[in-house]
Amino acid sequence: MTSSGVMGIAVGTLLGYAFPSHYSLVTIIATILAMIIGAVFGALVDYQTLLSGVTSGVMAGIMGPMIGVVADLTLVTFCSLLVYAMFGLLCFSIRS
């Protein structure tokens, strides 16, 4: 849940800050990306965790662009670091 939540809020904030006039498209993209990240991390454990990750991704993907529209440069920089950290966590947690 944490990975999809952080990723949804961070990506939503970054895209919302970059494209404030395309709010609906940014919300859809952030929500879909967060749902996919939640499904990937949840699939590592079991079905209930997969559903929990997807649900957390939906909530975070909808909230992220709201924050991004009113964000300042410090918050955008922090969210950029969070996105890199979550992709790094994803790369190191996939089963081989």
Short mmCIF file of N, CA, C and O in Angstrom, two decimals:
data_model
loop_
_atom_site.label_atom_id
_atom_site.label_comp_id
_atom_site.label_asym_id
_atom_site.label_seq_id
_atom_site.Cartn_x
_atom_site.Cartn_y
_atom_site.Cartn_z
N MET A 1 0.82 -1.20 0.00
CA MET A 1 0.00 0.00 0.00
C MET A 1 0.86 1.26 0.00
O MET A 1 0.53 2.23 -0.66
N THR A 2 1.95 1.21 0.71
CA THR A 2 2.79 2.40 0.82
C THR A 2 3.41 2.77 -0.50
O THR A 2 3.45 3.94 -0.88
N SER A 3 3.90 1.78 -1.23
CA SER A 3 4.56 2.09 -2.50
C SER A 3 3.60 2.71 -3.51
O SER A 3 3.93 3.70 -4.16
N SER A 4 2.41 2.15 -3.64
CA SER A 4 1.46 2.71 -4.59
C SER A 4 0.94 4.07 -4.11
O SER A 4 0.69 4.97 -4.92
N GLY A 5 0.80 4.23 -2.81
CA GLY A 5 0.35 5.52 -2.28
C GLY A 5 1.37 6.62 -2.50
O GLY A 5 1.04 7.72 -2.97
N VAL A 6 2.61 6.33 -2.17
CA VAL A 6 3.67 7.33 -2.35
C VAL A 6 3.86 7.63 -3.83
O VAL A 6 3.99 8.79 -4.23
N MET A 7 3.85 6.60 -4.66
CA MET A 7 4.04 6.81 -6.09
C MET A 7 2.88 7.59 -6.70
O MET A 7 3.10 8.48 -7.52
N GLY A 8 1.66 7.29 -6.30
CA GLY A 8 0.51 8.02 -6.82
C GLY A 8 0.53 9.49 -6.44
O GLY A 8 0.26 10.36 -7.27
N ILE A 9 0.84 9.76 -5.19
CA ILE A 9 0.89 11.16 -4.75
C ILE A 9 2.06 11.89 -5.40
O ILE A 9 1.91 13.03 -5.86
N ALA A 10 3.23 11.24 -5.48
CA ALA A 10 4.40 11.91 -6.05
C ALA A 10 4.22 12.18 -7.54
O ALA A 10 4.47 13.29 -8.02
N VAL A 11 3.79 11.18 -8.31
CA VAL A 11 3.61 11.38 -9.75
C VAL A 11 2.47 12.35 -10.01
O VAL A 11 2.56 13.21 -10.89
N GLY A 12 1.40 12.24 -9.25
CA GLY A 12 0.29 13.18 -9.40
C GLY A 12 0.71 14.61 -9.10
O GLY A 12 0.30 15.55 -9.79
N THR A 13 1.55 14.79 -8.09
CA THR A 13 2.03 16.12 -7.75
C THR A 13 2.91 16.68 -8.86
O THR A 13 2.77 17.83 -9.25
N LEU A 14 3.82 15.84 -9.37
CA LEU A 14 4.71 16.31 -10.43
C LEU A 14 3.94 16.66 -11.70
O LEU A 14 4.17 17.70 -12.32
N LEU A 15 3.03 15.78 -12.11
CA LEU A 15 2.27 16.05 -13.32
C LEU A 15 1.29 17.20 -13.14
O LEU A 15 1.06 18.00 -14.05
N GLY A 16 0.69 17.30 -11.95
CA GLY A 16 -0.21 18.41 -11.67
C GLY A 16 0.50 19.75 -11.67
O GLY A 16 -0.05 20.76 -12.10
N TYR A 17 1.74 19.77 -11.20
CA TYR A 17 2.54 20.99 -11.20
C TYR A 17 2.97 21.36 -12.62
O TYR A 17 2.98 22.52 -12.99
N ALA A 18 3.31 20.34 -13.42
CA ALA A 18 3.79 20.61 -14.77
C ALA A 18 2.67 20.98 -15.74
O ALA A 18 2.87 21.80 -16.63
N PHE A 19 1.51 20.36 -15.57
CA PHE A 19 0.39 20.60 -16.49
C PHE A 19 -0.89 20.96 -15.72
O PHE A 19 -1.83 20.17 -15.68
N PRO A 20 -0.96 22.13 -15.13
CA PRO A 20 -2.15 22.47 -14.32
C PRO A 20 -3.42 22.66 -15.15
O PRO A 20 -4.52 22.52 -14.63
N SER A 21 -3.28 22.95 -16.44
CA SER A 21 -4.48 23.16 -17.25
C SER A 21 -5.08 21.85 -17.76
O SER A 21 -6.21 21.84 -18.23
N HIS A 22 -4.34 20.74 -17.66
CA HIS A 22 -4.83 19.43 -18.09
C HIS A 22 -5.12 18.55 -16.88
O HIS A 22 -4.64 17.42 -16.78
N TYR A 23 -5.92 19.06 -15.97
CA TYR A 23 -6.12 18.40 -14.68
C TYR A 23 -6.76 17.02 -14.81
O TYR A 23 -6.34 16.07 -14.15
N SER A 24 -7.76 16.87 -15.67
CA SER A 24 -8.46 15.59 -15.80
C SER A 24 -7.53 14.51 -16.35
O SER A 24 -7.50 13.38 -15.83
N LEU A 25 -6.77 14.83 -17.38
CA LEU A 25 -5.85 13.86 -17.97
C LEU A 25 -4.75 13.48 -16.99
O LEU A 25 -4.37 12.31 -16.88
N VAL A 26 -4.24 14.45 -16.26
CA VAL A 26 -3.21 14.19 -15.26
C VAL A 26 -3.75 13.26 -14.17
O VAL A 26 -3.06 12.34 -13.73
N THR A 27 -4.97 13.48 -13.72
CA THR A 27 -5.57 12.63 -12.70
C THR A 27 -5.74 11.21 -13.19
O THR A 27 -5.44 10.25 -12.47
N ILE A 28 -6.17 11.03 -14.43
CA ILE A 28 -6.34 9.69 -14.98
C ILE A 28 -5.00 8.98 -15.10
O ILE A 28 -4.87 7.81 -14.71
N ILE A 29 -3.98 9.66 -15.60
CA ILE A 29 -2.66 9.04 -15.77
C ILE A 29 -2.07 8.67 -14.41
O ILE A 29 -1.53 7.57 -14.24
N ALA A 30 -2.14 9.57 -13.45
CA ALA A 30 -1.58 9.30 -12.12
C ALA A 30 -2.31 8.14 -11.44
O ALA A 30 -1.69 7.29 -10.80
N THR A 31 -3.62 8.07 -11.60
CA THR A 31 -4.39 6.99 -10.99
C THR A 31 -4.06 5.65 -11.62
O THR A 31 -3.85 4.66 -10.91
N ILE A 32 -3.98 5.60 -12.93
CA ILE A 32 -3.65 4.33 -13.60
C ILE A 32 -2.24 3.88 -13.25
O ILE A 32 -2.01 2.69 -12.97
N LEU A 33 -1.28 4.80 -13.23
CA LEU A 33 0.09 4.44 -12.87
C LEU A 33 0.17 3.93 -11.43
O LEU A 33 0.83 2.92 -11.16
N ALA A 34 -0.51 4.58 -10.52
CA ALA A 34 -0.49 4.14 -9.12
C ALA A 34 -1.18 2.78 -8.95
O ALA A 34 -0.74 1.96 -8.15
N MET A 35 -2.23 2.54 -9.71
CA MET A 35 -2.89 1.23 -9.65
C MET A 35 -1.97 0.13 -10.16
O MET A 35 -1.92 -0.97 -9.58
N ILE A 36 -1.24 0.41 -11.23
CA ILE A 36 -0.31 -0.59 -11.77
C ILE A 36 0.81 -0.88 -10.79
O ILE A 36 1.17 -2.04 -10.56
N ILE A 37 1.36 0.17 -10.18
CA ILE A 37 2.42 -0.02 -9.18
C ILE A 37 1.89 -0.82 -7.99
O ILE A 37 2.55 -1.73 -7.49
N GLY A 38 0.68 -0.52 -7.54
CA GLY A 38 0.08 -1.27 -6.44
C GLY A 38 -0.15 -2.72 -6.80
O GLY A 38 0.03 -3.62 -5.97
N ALA A 39 -0.54 -2.98 -8.04
CA ALA A 39 -0.76 -4.36 -8.48
C ALA A 39 0.56 -5.13 -8.57
O ALA A 39 0.63 -6.30 -8.19
N VAL A 40 1.60 -4.46 -9.03
CA VAL A 40 2.91 -5.13 -9.14
C VAL A 40 3.45 -5.49 -7.76
O VAL A 40 3.89 -6.62 -7.53
N PHE A 41 3.42 -4.53 -6.84
CA PHE A 41 3.90 -4.82 -5.49
C PHE A 41 2.99 -5.80 -4.76
O PHE A 41 3.46 -6.65 -4.02
N GLY A 42 1.69 -5.71 -4.96
CA GLY A 42 0.76 -6.60 -4.29
C GLY A 42 0.85 -8.02 -4.81
O GLY A 42 0.63 -8.98 -4.06
N ALA A 43 1.18 -8.18 -6.09
CA ALA A 43 1.30 -9.51 -6.67
C ALA A 43 2.48 -10.28 -6.10
O ALA A 43 2.54 -11.51 -6.22
N LEU A 44 3.38 -9.58 -5.45
CA LEU A 44 4.52 -10.27 -4.82
C LEU A 44 4.09 -11.08 -3.61
O LEU A 44 4.79 -12.00 -3.21
N VAL A 45 2.95 -10.75 -3.02
CA VAL A 45 2.53 -11.43 -1.80
C VAL A 45 1.33 -12.33 -2.06
O VAL A 45 1.47 -13.54 -2.16
N ASP A 46 0.13 -11.77 -2.16
CA ASP A 46 -1.07 -12.57 -2.43
C ASP A 46 -2.17 -11.68 -2.98
O ASP A 46 -1.96 -10.49 -3.24
N TYR A 47 -3.35 -12.27 -3.18
CA TYR A 47 -4.44 -11.56 -3.84
C TYR A 47 -4.98 -10.41 -3.00
O TYR A 47 -5.30 -9.35 -3.52
N GLN A 48 -5.09 -10.59 -1.69
CA GLN A 48 -5.60 -9.52 -0.83
C GLN A 48 -4.65 -8.32 -0.83
O GLN A 48 -5.09 -7.18 -0.81
N THR A 49 -3.36 -8.59 -0.86
CA THR A 49 -2.39 -7.50 -0.91
C THR A 49 -2.45 -6.79 -2.24
O THR A 49 -2.29 -5.57 -2.31
N LEU A 50 -2.71 -7.54 -3.31
CA LEU A 50 -2.87 -6.92 -4.62
C LEU A 50 -4.05 -5.96 -4.61
O LEU A 50 -3.94 -4.82 -5.09
N LEU A 51 -5.18 -6.39 -4.06
CA LEU A 51 -6.35 -5.51 -3.98
C LEU A 51 -6.08 -4.29 -3.10
O LEU A 51 -6.53 -3.18 -3.41
N SER A 52 -5.37 -4.48 -2.03
CA SER A 52 -5.04 -3.38 -1.14
C SER A 52 -4.14 -2.36 -1.84
O SER A 52 -4.33 -1.14 -1.69
N GLY A 53 -3.16 -2.83 -2.60
CA GLY A 53 -2.28 -1.93 -3.34
C GLY A 53 -3.01 -1.17 -4.42
O GLY A 53 -2.78 0.03 -4.61
N VAL A 54 -3.91 -1.84 -5.13
CA VAL A 54 -4.68 -1.17 -6.18
C VAL A 54 -5.60 -0.11 -5.57
O VAL A 54 -5.71 1.00 -6.09
N THR A 55 -6.25 -0.43 -4.47
CA THR A 55 -7.15 0.54 -3.83
C THR A 55 -6.38 1.75 -3.31
O THR A 55 -6.84 2.89 -3.45
N SER A 56 -5.24 1.51 -2.73
CA SER A 56 -4.41 2.61 -2.26
C SER A 56 -3.94 3.47 -3.44
O SER A 56 -3.86 4.69 -3.32
N GLY A 57 -3.64 2.82 -4.56
CA GLY A 57 -3.24 3.56 -5.75
C GLY A 57 -4.34 4.45 -6.30
O GLY A 57 -4.09 5.55 -6.77
N VAL A 58 -5.58 3.96 -6.23
CA VAL A 58 -6.71 4.78 -6.69
C VAL A 58 -6.83 6.04 -5.85
O VAL A 58 -6.96 7.16 -6.37
N MET A 59 -6.78 5.89 -4.54
CA MET A 59 -6.93 7.05 -3.66
C MET A 59 -5.77 8.04 -3.83
O MET A 59 -5.99 9.25 -3.91
N ALA A 60 -4.56 7.53 -3.91
CA ALA A 60 -3.40 8.42 -4.03
C ALA A 60 -3.34 9.07 -5.41
O ALA A 60 -2.95 10.23 -5.53
N GLY A 61 -3.74 8.34 -6.44
CA GLY A 61 -3.73 8.92 -7.78
C GLY A 61 -4.73 10.04 -7.94
O GLY A 61 -4.55 10.94 -8.74
N ILE A 62 -5.80 9.98 -7.19
CA ILE A 62 -6.79 11.06 -7.24
C ILE A 62 -6.35 12.26 -6.39
O ILE A 62 -6.58 13.40 -6.74
N MET A 63 -5.66 12.00 -5.28
CA MET A 63 -5.23 13.09 -4.40
C MET A 63 -3.99 13.82 -4.90
O MET A 63 -3.82 15.01 -4.65
N GLY A 64 -3.09 13.12 -5.60
CA GLY A 64 -1.82 13.71 -6.02
C GLY A 64 -1.95 14.96 -6.87
O GLY A 64 -1.29 15.97 -6.59
N PRO A 65 -2.75 14.94 -7.94
CA PRO A 65 -2.86 16.16 -8.75
C PRO A 65 -3.46 17.35 -7.99
O PRO A 65 -3.16 18.50 -8.31
N MET A 66 -4.29 17.10 -6.99
CA MET A 66 -4.82 18.20 -6.18
C MET A 66 -3.69 18.92 -5.45
O MET A 66 -3.68 20.14 -5.35
N ILE A 67 -2.75 18.15 -4.96
CA ILE A 67 -1.59 18.74 -4.28
C ILE A 67 -0.69 19.45 -5.29
O ILE A 67 -0.14 20.50 -5.02
N GLY A 68 -0.54 18.84 -6.48
CA GLY A 68 0.37 19.39 -7.49
C GLY A 68 -0.05 20.74 -8.02
O GLY A 68 0.80 21.56 -8.39
N VAL A 69 -1.33 21.01 -8.07
CA VAL A 69 -1.80 22.29 -8.59
C VAL A 69 -1.40 23.44 -7.67
O VAL A 69 -1.13 24.55 -8.14
N VAL A 70 -1.30 23.18 -6.37
CA VAL A 70 -0.94 24.24 -5.43
C VAL A 70 0.48 24.09 -4.88
O VAL A 70 0.85 24.78 -3.94
N ALA A 71 1.29 23.21 -5.46
CA ALA A 71 2.63 22.92 -4.93
C ALA A 71 3.63 24.03 -5.26
O ALA A 71 3.45 24.79 -6.19
N ASP A 72 4.68 24.08 -4.44
CA ASP A 72 5.79 24.97 -4.73
C ASP A 72 7.01 24.13 -5.14
O ASP A 72 6.94 22.92 -5.21
N LEU A 73 8.12 24.78 -5.43
CA LEU A 73 9.29 24.09 -5.96
C LEU A 73 9.89 23.10 -4.97
O LEU A 73 10.39 22.04 -5.36
N THR A 74 9.84 23.39 -3.69
CA THR A 74 10.40 22.49 -2.68
C THR A 74 9.64 21.17 -2.65
O THR A 74 10.24 20.10 -2.61
N LEU A 75 8.32 21.23 -2.70
CA LEU A 75 7.51 20.01 -2.70
C LEU A 75 7.71 19.22 -3.99
O LEU A 75 7.76 18.00 -3.97
N VAL A 76 7.86 19.90 -5.10
CA VAL A 76 8.09 19.22 -6.37
C VAL A 76 9.45 18.51 -6.36
O VAL A 76 9.57 17.38 -6.84
N THR A 77 10.46 19.14 -5.80
CA THR A 77 11.77 18.50 -5.69
C THR A 77 11.70 17.28 -4.80
O THR A 77 12.25 16.22 -5.13
N PHE A 78 11.01 17.37 -3.68
CA PHE A 78 10.85 16.22 -2.78
C PHE A 78 10.11 15.09 -3.47
O PHE A 78 10.48 13.93 -3.35
N CYS A 79 9.06 15.40 -4.22
CA CYS A 79 8.30 14.37 -4.93
C CYS A 79 9.12 13.72 -6.02
O CYS A 79 8.97 12.53 -6.30
N SER A 80 10.00 14.49 -6.66
CA SER A 80 10.89 13.90 -7.66
C SER A 80 11.80 12.86 -7.02
O SER A 80 12.01 11.77 -7.58
N LEU A 81 12.33 13.16 -5.85
CA LEU A 81 13.18 12.20 -5.15
C LEU A 81 12.37 10.96 -4.73
O LEU A 81 12.88 9.84 -4.78
N LEU A 82 11.13 11.15 -4.34
CA LEU A 82 10.28 10.01 -3.98
C LEU A 82 10.01 9.10 -5.17
O LEU A 82 10.00 7.87 -5.02
N VAL A 83 9.81 9.67 -6.34
CA VAL A 83 9.57 8.86 -7.54
C VAL A 83 10.80 8.01 -7.84
O VAL A 83 10.69 6.81 -8.11
N TYR A 84 11.98 8.59 -7.78
CA TYR A 84 13.19 7.81 -8.02
C TYR A 84 13.38 6.72 -6.97
O TYR A 84 13.78 5.60 -7.29
N ALA A 85 13.07 7.03 -5.73
CA ALA A 85 13.21 6.03 -4.66
C ALA A 85 12.22 4.88 -4.86
O ALA A 85 12.57 3.71 -4.66
N MET A 86 11.00 5.17 -5.26
CA MET A 86 10.00 4.10 -5.47
C MET A 86 10.35 3.23 -6.67
O MET A 86 10.17 2.02 -6.64
N PHE A 87 10.88 3.83 -7.75
CA PHE A 87 11.30 3.00 -8.88
C PHE A 87 12.49 2.13 -8.49
O PHE A 87 12.61 0.99 -8.92
N GLY A 88 13.40 2.67 -7.66
CA GLY A 88 14.51 1.87 -7.17
C GLY A 88 14.03 0.73 -6.30
O GLY A 88 14.51 -0.40 -6.41
N LEU A 89 13.06 1.00 -5.43
CA LEU A 89 12.48 -0.05 -4.59
C LEU A 89 11.81 -1.12 -5.44
O LEU A 89 11.92 -2.31 -5.15
N LEU A 90 11.14 -0.71 -6.49
CA LEU A 90 10.49 -1.66 -7.39
C LEU A 90 11.52 -2.55 -8.08
O LEU A 90 11.35 -3.75 -8.19
N CYS A 91 12.62 -1.96 -8.52
CA CYS A 91 13.65 -2.75 -9.19
C CYS A 91 14.29 -3.78 -8.27
O CYS A 91 14.64 -4.89 -8.70
N PHE A 92 14.45 -3.45 -7.00
CA PHE A 92 15.10 -4.37 -6.07
C PHE A 92 14.15 -5.35 -5.40
O PHE A 92 14.59 -6.25 -4.71
N SER A 93 12.82 -5.21 -5.59
CA SER A 93 11.91 -6.09 -4.89
C SER A 93 11.25 -7.12 -5.80
O SER A 93 10.56 -8.01 -5.31
N ILE A 94 11.43 -7.04 -7.10
CA ILE A 94 10.85 -8.00 -8.04
C ILE A 94 11.54 -9.35 -7.87
O ILE A 94 12.76 -9.42 -7.80
N ARG A 95 10.74 -10.40 -7.81
CA ARG A 95 11.31 -11.74 -7.71
C ARG A 95 11.95 -12.14 -9.03
O ARG A 95 11.47 -11.80 -10.10
N SER A 96 13.02 -12.89 -8.93
CA SER A 96 13.65 -13.36 -10.18
C SER A 96 13.57 -14.85 -10.31
O SER A 96 13.17 -15.55 -9.47
#
